[in-house]
Amino acid sequence: MAKGKVCLAYSGGLDTSCILRWLMEEGYEVVCFLANVGQEEDWAAVEAKALKIGAVKMVIEDLQKEFVEDLCFRAVQCNAIYEGRYLLGTSLARPVIARAQMKVAIQEGCDFVSHGCTGKGNDQVRFELAFLTIQPSIKIIAPWRDPKFFDRFQGRNDLLDYAEKTGLPVTSTKAKPWSMDANLAHISYEAGVLEDPDHTPDDDMWLMTDDPVKAPNEPEDVNVYFEKGVPTKVKTLKDGKEYTDSVELFTLLNKIGKLHGIGRVDIVENRFIGLKSRGCYESPAMTVLRWAHLDLEGLVMDAQVRSLRDQFVTHKWSEFLYNGMYFSPEREFVENSLVFAQKRVNGMVRLRLYKGNVFVLGRSSETEKLYSEEEASMDSLDNFSPEDTTGFIGICSIRLKKYGLQKIEEGGLAGSK
Amino acid sequence: MAKGKVCLAYSGGLDTSCILRWLMEEGYEVVCFLANVGQEEDWAAVEAKALKIGAVKMVIEDLQKEFVEDLCFRAVQCNAIYEGRYLLGTSLARPVIARAQMKVAIQEGCDFVSHGCTGKGNDQVRFELAFLTIQPSIKIIAPWRDPKFFDRFQGRNDLLDYAEKTGLPVTSTKAKPWSMDANLAHISYEAGVLEDPDHTPDDDMWLMTDDPVKAPNEPEDVNVYFEKGVPTKVKTLKDGKEYTDSVELFTLLNKIGKLHGIGRVDIVENRFIGLKSRGCYESPAMTVLRWAHLDLEGLVMDAQVRSLRDQFVTHKWSEFLYNGMYFSPEREFVENSLVFAQKRVNGMVRLRLYKGNVFVLGRSSETEKLYSEEEASMDSLDNFSPEDTTGFIGICSIRLKKYGLQKIEEGGLAGSK
Amino acid sequence: MAKGKVCLAYSGGLDTSCILRWLMEEGYEVVCFLANVGQEEDWAAVEAKALKIGAVKMVIEDLQKEFVEDLCFRAVQCNAIYEGRYLLGTSLARPVIARAQMKVAIQEGCDFVSHGCTGKGNDQVRFELAFLTIQPSIKIIAPWRDPKFFDRFQGRNDLLDYAEKTGLPVTSTKAKPWSMDANLAHISYEAGVLEDPDHTPDDDMWLMTDDPVKAPNEPEDVNVYFEKGVPTKVKTLKDGKEYTDSVELFTLLNKIGKLHGIGRVDIVENRFIGLKSRGCYESPAMTVLRWAHLDLEGLVMDAQVRSLRDQFVTHKWSEFLYNGMYFSPEREFVENSLVFAQKRVNGMVRLRLYKGNVFVLGRSSETEKLYSEEEASMDSLDNFSPEDTTGFIGICSIRLKKYGLQKIEEGGLAGSK
Amino acid sequence: MAKGKVCLAYSGGLDTSCILRWLMEEGYEVVCFLANVGQEEDWAAVEAKALKIGAVKMVIEDLQKEFVEDLCFRAVQCNAIYEGRYLLGTSLARPVIARAQMKVAIQEGCDFVSHGCTGKGNDQVRFELAFLTIQPSIKIIAPWRDPKFFDRFQGRNDLLDYAEKTGLPVTSTKAKPWSMDANLAHISYEAGVLEDPDHTPDDDMWLMTDDPVKAPNEPEDVNVYFEKGVPTKVKTLKDGKEYTDSVELFTLLNKIGKLHGIGRVDIVENRFIGLKSRGCYESPAMTVLRWAHLDLEGLVMDAQVRSLRDQFVTHKWSEFLYNGMYFSPEREFVENSLVFAQKRVNGMVRLRLYKGNVFVLGRSSETEKLYSEEEASMDSLDNFSPEDTTGFIGICSIRLKKYGLQKIEEGGLAGSK
């Protein structure tokens, strides 16, 4: 009799194929799960492989729509960014995958969930915190942190041997000199040769963006429309087409962004567990949308709300997502603020894409009126008393003059170096 | 006998020439002051004009070095940015100019300072708060907020008439359809036709950067070196030259950045006084340096210090500078933190400039060791116990499981939408 | 014909009686408004006086309920406090008063609103920003900032003379050597002899609290119940009575708090306009409720949400209220977060009041389960793996060890002074 | 031959006596360490006991001065407080103890350090993160997290049996129904009967403060003097004595505070590891000093610096200390800001202690001049233009009016509920 039933996150690759077989050896029944978050995959082949190896079931779910709408668009509303540069592609996908896997685990009556994440990365934390929060009674099998597994399989060769010995249908392709994670939001590259932070990635590594140097010499213009901070329409200027379906417009921007080499980032970042690691990322659609959204906010958002949102919500939401804290009271707390602050982010932005650049050509809103040409105008004094500014400066200076006097008393001017 | 002596910020243009003459008419003696913060100017001509109009003295000071070292490099250390995009070029120049003008005012025994800033902008606030803090007893004459002045001179034509009538040596050039402010850090463009936020600027507006579309097809590589977060050397790869003088390396990056079309920004921003306004900016050197610095911090800075610094120091320092609060206890307070946090920001970044882009090719540090290839490596378990992560996740989940149970009790999973 | 109609905040005192008459002299029709926010007042006498002086109408509105529910209870939910000590009594009353006055102004067709606030205080800012936000087209007459008024009435004696001369029915009582503002939330004392920050207030100044030294020798116990952070019931233990009406329970706590000398504060604070001022405040009910609420949150609120709420929401909401920014997008923004974070603040706190102290005797919640005796117990290891903590510490130390090594490299231990 | 040498934190109590013996059984040589941070102890007896049990050495160090000066006074400068109420007494002691123990470990050539902390508490984290940061190569033995130990000793009886069996000189006193930790800053009580958060502690639990109800009927006045935010002198008014030595003045305030029942707190708090726990604390001197310091800051500190300090430094420093992050780059980072912000916190505060209360009678500073009676005065217009406030309000309202118009457009007033 089986030890119990495991829901395994199964990709069809060498690692999770071996894990599947190993779990069976260990006496578990295994239900395999694979999420479609926009990566390229031969879904039928993965399913066939899982069943051939011995899974009692293989569940594949298309999560693209909820990934784009619940996570990617939320990140756009937030201008989410980690450590000033990373658009969080992997972090955004984890919650929808974990949620779907956990639902399958519950439906299939699994006592355990399992995954192939390594023991030093962020993803194990993201998945497991999600699993445990969604279903606090679930038990987790993390082979790469279990000495029974990692002592036995100390490298790729051990896995290949195991695969051969146990008849796993693994294509013996040469491993890439880095590891990848792909979804609609991005492809990430890390490990291997990238572990040297001064090693420039090879040109052929990047798959989701063309080389900006080889991108078209002609710029391409698109208009992006937002309602409450959510992208609702993209219009391509060269052909006048409009795209309003969430996945469709996101995919379109990935396609155009790829063509123009948009969204490459190469950084050293701080993992949640305290290690620094080097990652390369390419996120065409997210880059375009974030830039457009950021621009529109300038036109339509109150200054003070924006400043508070930037300081607290953007910073914290991004950090929570990166650290695997999506299913947490704190993420829910800041996201509530986020959504509230987007009520008036309505309008459109005209963009020009060109060899890695996203240029803003202009922006407008039919409904929002915080910006007023007349009021902004240096030439008009309608509805404005310049004397007010004198009073404003006078009041602002009360406190500052005290500071100036302190400085003079200390033997210098406030201004001296 | 004169009403008193005024130190006037004098640029040689139509506005301040009229103000100079008007102040004289009003009974003041006027000392003119002009700061060289890297803008292009015929300094001798300005001096001649001031004296011809009737200034008792014209003082011109070269502030480039202190501008770059005290302000621009501080901004680089801070990754300073306003509302996600503006690199603060004008805001950075104001403190050094105000400080120098105030010193002249004191040396020359002036009771008043004056300037030609308009009544709706940020600069009047920046200058006057600086003046009043440095010398709390100073009195300010702001003609564009004085009805005696602005009721009389209601537009450019009134000024031109006045110039003609009073024999001011003003070249009757056609005014540009926008206004500009130039210094080493940037050129800003605003007002006029730019007041329509959906009007794309003309190609010929931009002066400090070439059009990215017309930039060289060949990328150019430079290495930027930092000590304690301050740029100390730039090396150009094509000729192997090294630049270590602060102004020289800054100027060099402006030159190379110009060539490759680096650093254009077009935004709607929130002015301190509560109005929204549209501004276009180009900051080649600042863009390159900020990007390089941001990258190096990934390699060498502690994660928690960085997160705190981003949230509090970067945000607040930028806001203070924008709002004219350079000479303030709060700027001094956050700058103290800023400098402290940069002690270990030592190393170099290899950059590639290409048609508007600054790509990072790699980074390294001879002295800093927070990044460790071996530790970051997914393949190595030396000095790392994967079981620790299990415990870490277990502890992190204690609180989250409670949240999950709350959600279940509320009739759903934490993960349900 | 009148210059227009003014809605004047009229208290019946010397200042606003003179202002009422002066406005009439200046050619305005005046509608008087007085809010009942719980202060002691002979309402009929005030009305009679206003009409006698010449107001075309006197409107008195009882705002106690909305003051308690919309403002005071919100402050309780927020643990609102300014500069670590002031419970914001005056700041909380201003929004409801301004809102009601503005409604009257609109209903009565007034073009102007007026008030008797002085030119250096916070209240003028609070009232006028509220007026201008609620009705941007309203015009404001602030006599104490109008030279026509303040040059003429340079002190109390000028006002008394004016009252006598114009037949104002002012009782010529001796002014107190300080000024007061009273409402349900507190009485504030400032100005006069209190301007010396080292002058201890006279015992007989305090009106809303008895001297703690003379308070009963017997403590008194009350239980306070909360739903979603809002006080919903107070039970007095000595007689077992329960109070559930908002104003009634608030008034009760003021009464009991008075008896036990609860809620006196004496501080030097920073006014919005940059001046420091000394204020004495007594807030019995607010002190009791804030303390109870703070305690309950410990039992029922998630740690991370609480920390974020403390840092951002509590701090900012308090600051916004103090600075007169109640009617602002930023207050609305943080209040949305505030309310969201209170969803689970359900339970009761047992308090003991004694000579100035509010002691917590215990707390409980029938619905909330974040606290678990068994889990908290040091003696039980059910559902807890002590080894997890080893892993947790191991992971937390990864980053810290790097720091320790830096310190050793710098020639010392992390721990050395 | 021994497995190695262990430096054990040894208190002389049952737990650590058993641990000492157990470590010896396990084959270790043990050096015992005990810190004097002001707790009452028979030091000679502890030493004798350790040596009798078999420690190769017992080191006792008096850390009172560095505890008070490096930690407690820093906390006073910071107004440090955790979750609104806890003054961090235990958290403050841990760093000085860990630092001293680690120095002994290094001097004695120990490969290991050990302690008797339980597996669910904060102290294990605080000690071990400190050990690992100070000496990253140290190895830790935590018996209460080691199944070999905790499976064998499942309760107090097992320890008593073991002590009897192995001849440990343990006095068989009845255990208190709670656990305590005492040092100069406080005594904490937790666990046992206190685990019921609605159980009011017995009157005889509190040892460091007398019952406020039984405290003297006569208040007692003391003056506290600060330089750069650090307490430098305490003067007792009844006898005119002055205390300037750090430990002496701290001890004095503990003594007077005890007499007047000052500093009791009873809370449910959030432990770092995610559990909620109930703690009772009494901190007489810390309560008096914190209150005095907070008051002085009102008089002498710039408003904006204070607000930033409150929001970021006070909050974060307190959290870092609580979570055992004293030896960390982030604590060093915020402490640098803290010290910087205290440069002008010079002056004295007059306090009255009475039955649990600390009343402020007044405050003054000979050197600091931010507060000005004349400027604060509502009666004086010297150096103040009331018209400036009109301008100030006008400018502040620009943005708010836009918000008001939005609200009207949405079908209501900004002020409507």
CSV table of C-alpha atoms in Angstrom, one decimal, chain C residues 146-291:
chain,number,residue,atom,x,y,z
C,146,ASP,CA,-6.4,91.0,7.5
C,147,PRO,CA,-4.5,94.2,8.3
C,148,LYS,CA,-7.7,96.2,8.2
C,149,PHE,CA,-8.8,94.1,11.1
C,150,PHE,CA,-5.7,93.2,13.0
C,151,ASP,CA,-4.2,96.7,12.8
C,152,ARG,CA,-7.3,98.1,14.3
C,153,PHE,CA,-7.8,95.5,17.0
C,154,GLN,CA,-4.3,95.0,18.5
C,155,GLY,CA,-5.4,93.4,21.7
C,156,ARG,CA,-8.2,92.4,24.0
C,157,ASN,CA,-8.7,95.9,25.1
C,158,ASP,CA,-9.4,97.2,21.6
C,159,LEU,CA,-12.0,94.5,21.2
C,160,LEU,CA,-13.6,95.4,24.6
C,161,ASP,CA,-13.7,99.0,23.6
C,162,TYR,CA,-15.2,98.1,20.2
C,163,ALA,CA,-17.8,95.9,21.9
C,164,GLU,CA,-18.7,98.7,24.3
C,165,LYS,CA,-18.8,101.3,21.7
C,166,THR,CA,-21.0,99.2,19.3
C,167,GLY,CA,-23.2,97.9,22.1
C,168,LEU,CA,-22.2,94.3,21.8
C,169,PRO,CA,-23.7,92.3,24.7
C,170,VAL,CA,-20.3,91.0,25.9
C,171,THR,CA,-19.9,90.0,29.5
C,172,SER,CA,-16.8,91.7,30.7
C,173,THR,CA,-15.3,88.7,32.5
C,174,LYS,CA,-11.7,88.6,33.2
C,175,ALA,CA,-9.9,86.6,30.5
C,176,LYS,CA,-8.2,83.4,31.6
C,177,PRO,CA,-4.4,83.5,31.4
C,178,TRP,CA,-4.5,80.9,28.7
C,179,SER,CA,-6.8,80.0,25.8
C,180,MET,CA,-9.0,76.8,25.7
C,181,ASP,CA,-10.7,74.7,23.2
C,182,ALA,CA,-13.2,72.1,24.4
C,183,ASN,CA,-15.0,69.2,22.7
C,184,LEU,CA,-16.0,65.7,23.6
C,185,ALA,CA,-12.5,64.4,22.8
C,186,HIS,CA,-10.6,66.9,24.9
C,187,ILE,CA,-9.9,70.3,26.3
C,188,SER,CA,-6.8,72.0,25.1
C,189,TYR,CA,-4.9,74.8,26.9
C,190,GLU,CA,-2.3,77.0,25.3
C,191,ALA,CA,-1.0,80.6,25.0
C,192,GLY,CA,-0.7,83.1,27.8
C,193,VAL,CA,1.3,81.8,30.8
C,194,LEU,CA,1.7,78.5,29.1
C,195,GLU,CA,4.0,80.0,26.6
C,196,ASP,CA,6.8,79.5,29.1
C,197,PRO,CA,7.4,75.8,28.5
C,198,ASP,CA,8.9,75.5,31.9
C,199,HIS,CA,5.8,76.9,33.7
C,200,THR,CA,3.9,74.1,35.3
C,201,PRO,CA,0.1,74.6,34.8
C,202,ASP,CA,-1.9,75.6,37.8
C,203,ASP,CA,-3.9,72.8,39.3
C,204,ASP,CA,-7.2,74.7,38.6
C,205,MET,CA,-6.5,74.9,34.9
C,206,TRP,CA,-7.6,71.3,34.2
C,207,LEU,CA,-11.3,71.1,33.8
C,208,MET,CA,-12.0,67.8,32.1
C,209,THR,CA,-9.9,65.6,34.5
C,210,ASP,CA,-9.7,65.7,38.3
C,211,ASP,CA,-6.3,65.9,39.9
C,212,PRO,CA,-4.8,62.4,39.9
C,213,VAL,CA,-3.5,63.1,43.4
C,214,LYS,CA,-7.0,63.7,44.6
C,215,ALA,CA,-8.6,60.9,42.6
C,216,PRO,CA,-10.4,58.0,44.4
C,217,ASN,CA,-8.2,55.6,46.3
C,218,GLU,CA,-10.2,52.8,44.9
C,219,PRO,CA,-9.5,51.7,41.3
C,220,GLU,CA,-12.4,51.2,39.0
C,221,ASP,CA,-12.7,48.5,36.4
C,222,VAL,CA,-14.3,48.7,33.0
C,223,ASN,CA,-14.4,46.4,30.0
C,224,VAL,CA,-14.2,47.8,26.5
C,225,TYR,CA,-15.5,45.8,23.6
C,226,PHE,CA,-14.5,46.3,19.9
C,227,GLU,CA,-15.7,45.2,16.6
C,228,LYS,CA,-13.5,45.8,13.6
C,229,GLY,CA,-11.5,48.1,15.8
C,230,VAL,CA,-14.5,50.3,16.7
C,231,PRO,CA,-15.6,50.5,20.3
C,232,THR,CA,-19.1,49.0,20.5
C,233,LYS,CA,-19.7,48.5,24.2
C,234,VAL,CA,-18.3,49.6,27.5
C,235,LYS,CA,-19.2,47.7,30.7
C,236,THR,CA,-18.7,49.2,34.1
C,237,LEU,CA,-17.8,46.4,36.6
C,238,LYS,CA,-18.9,48.1,39.7
C,239,ASP,CA,-22.5,48.1,38.6
C,240,GLY,CA,-22.6,45.8,35.7
C,241,LYS,CA,-24.1,48.4,33.4
C,242,GLU,CA,-23.4,48.3,29.6
C,243,TYR,CA,-23.3,51.2,27.2
C,244,THR,CA,-23.5,50.6,23.5
C,245,ASP,CA,-24.5,53.9,22.0
C,246,SER,CA,-21.4,55.6,20.6
C,247,VAL,CA,-21.9,59.0,22.2
C,248,GLU,CA,-23.1,57.5,25.4
C,249,LEU,CA,-20.2,55.2,25.9
C,250,PHE,CA,-17.8,58.0,24.9
C,251,THR,CA,-19.4,60.4,27.4
C,252,LEU,CA,-19.3,57.7,30.1
C,253,LEU,CA,-15.6,57.1,29.6
C,254,ASN,CA,-15.1,60.9,29.8
C,255,LYS,CA,-16.9,60.9,33.1
C,256,ILE,CA,-15.1,57.9,34.6
C,257,GLY,CA,-11.8,59.1,33.2
C,258,LYS,CA,-12.3,62.5,34.7
C,259,LEU,CA,-12.9,61.0,38.1
C,260,HIS,CA,-9.7,59.0,38.0
C,261,GLY,CA,-7.6,61.8,36.5
C,262,ILE,CA,-6.9,60.0,33.2
C,263,GLY,CA,-5.5,61.6,30.1
C,264,ARG,CA,-3.5,64.7,30.9
C,265,VAL,CA,-0.7,65.6,28.6
C,266,ASP,CA,1.7,68.6,28.6
C,267,ILE,CA,3.9,69.0,25.6
C,268,VAL,CA,5.9,71.2,23.3
C,269,GLU,CA,4.7,70.4,19.8
C,270,ASN,CA,5.5,71.4,16.2
C,271,ARG,CA,2.7,73.3,14.5
C,272,PHE,CA,2.2,72.8,10.8
C,273,ILE,CA,3.4,76.2,9.9
C,274,GLY,CA,6.8,75.6,11.5
C,275,LEU,CA,6.5,77.1,14.9
C,276,LYS,CA,6.9,75.2,18.1
C,277,SER,CA,4.2,75.8,20.7
C,278,ARG,CA,3.3,74.5,24.1
C,279,GLY,CA,0.0,72.8,24.7
C,280,CYS,CA,-1.7,71.0,27.5
C,281,TYR,CA,-4.4,68.5,26.8
C,282,GLU,CA,-6.7,66.3,28.7
C,283,SER,CA,-8.6,63.5,26.8
C,284,PRO,CA,-10.1,61.0,29.2
C,285,ALA,CA,-12.2,58.8,26.9
C,286,MET,CA,-9.7,58.9,24.1
C,287,THR,CA,-6.9,57.9,26.4
C,288,VAL,CA,-8.9,54.9,27.7
C,289,LEU,CA,-10.1,53.8,24.3
C,290,ARG,CA,-6.7,54.2,22.6
C,291,TRP,CA,-5.0,52.1,25.3
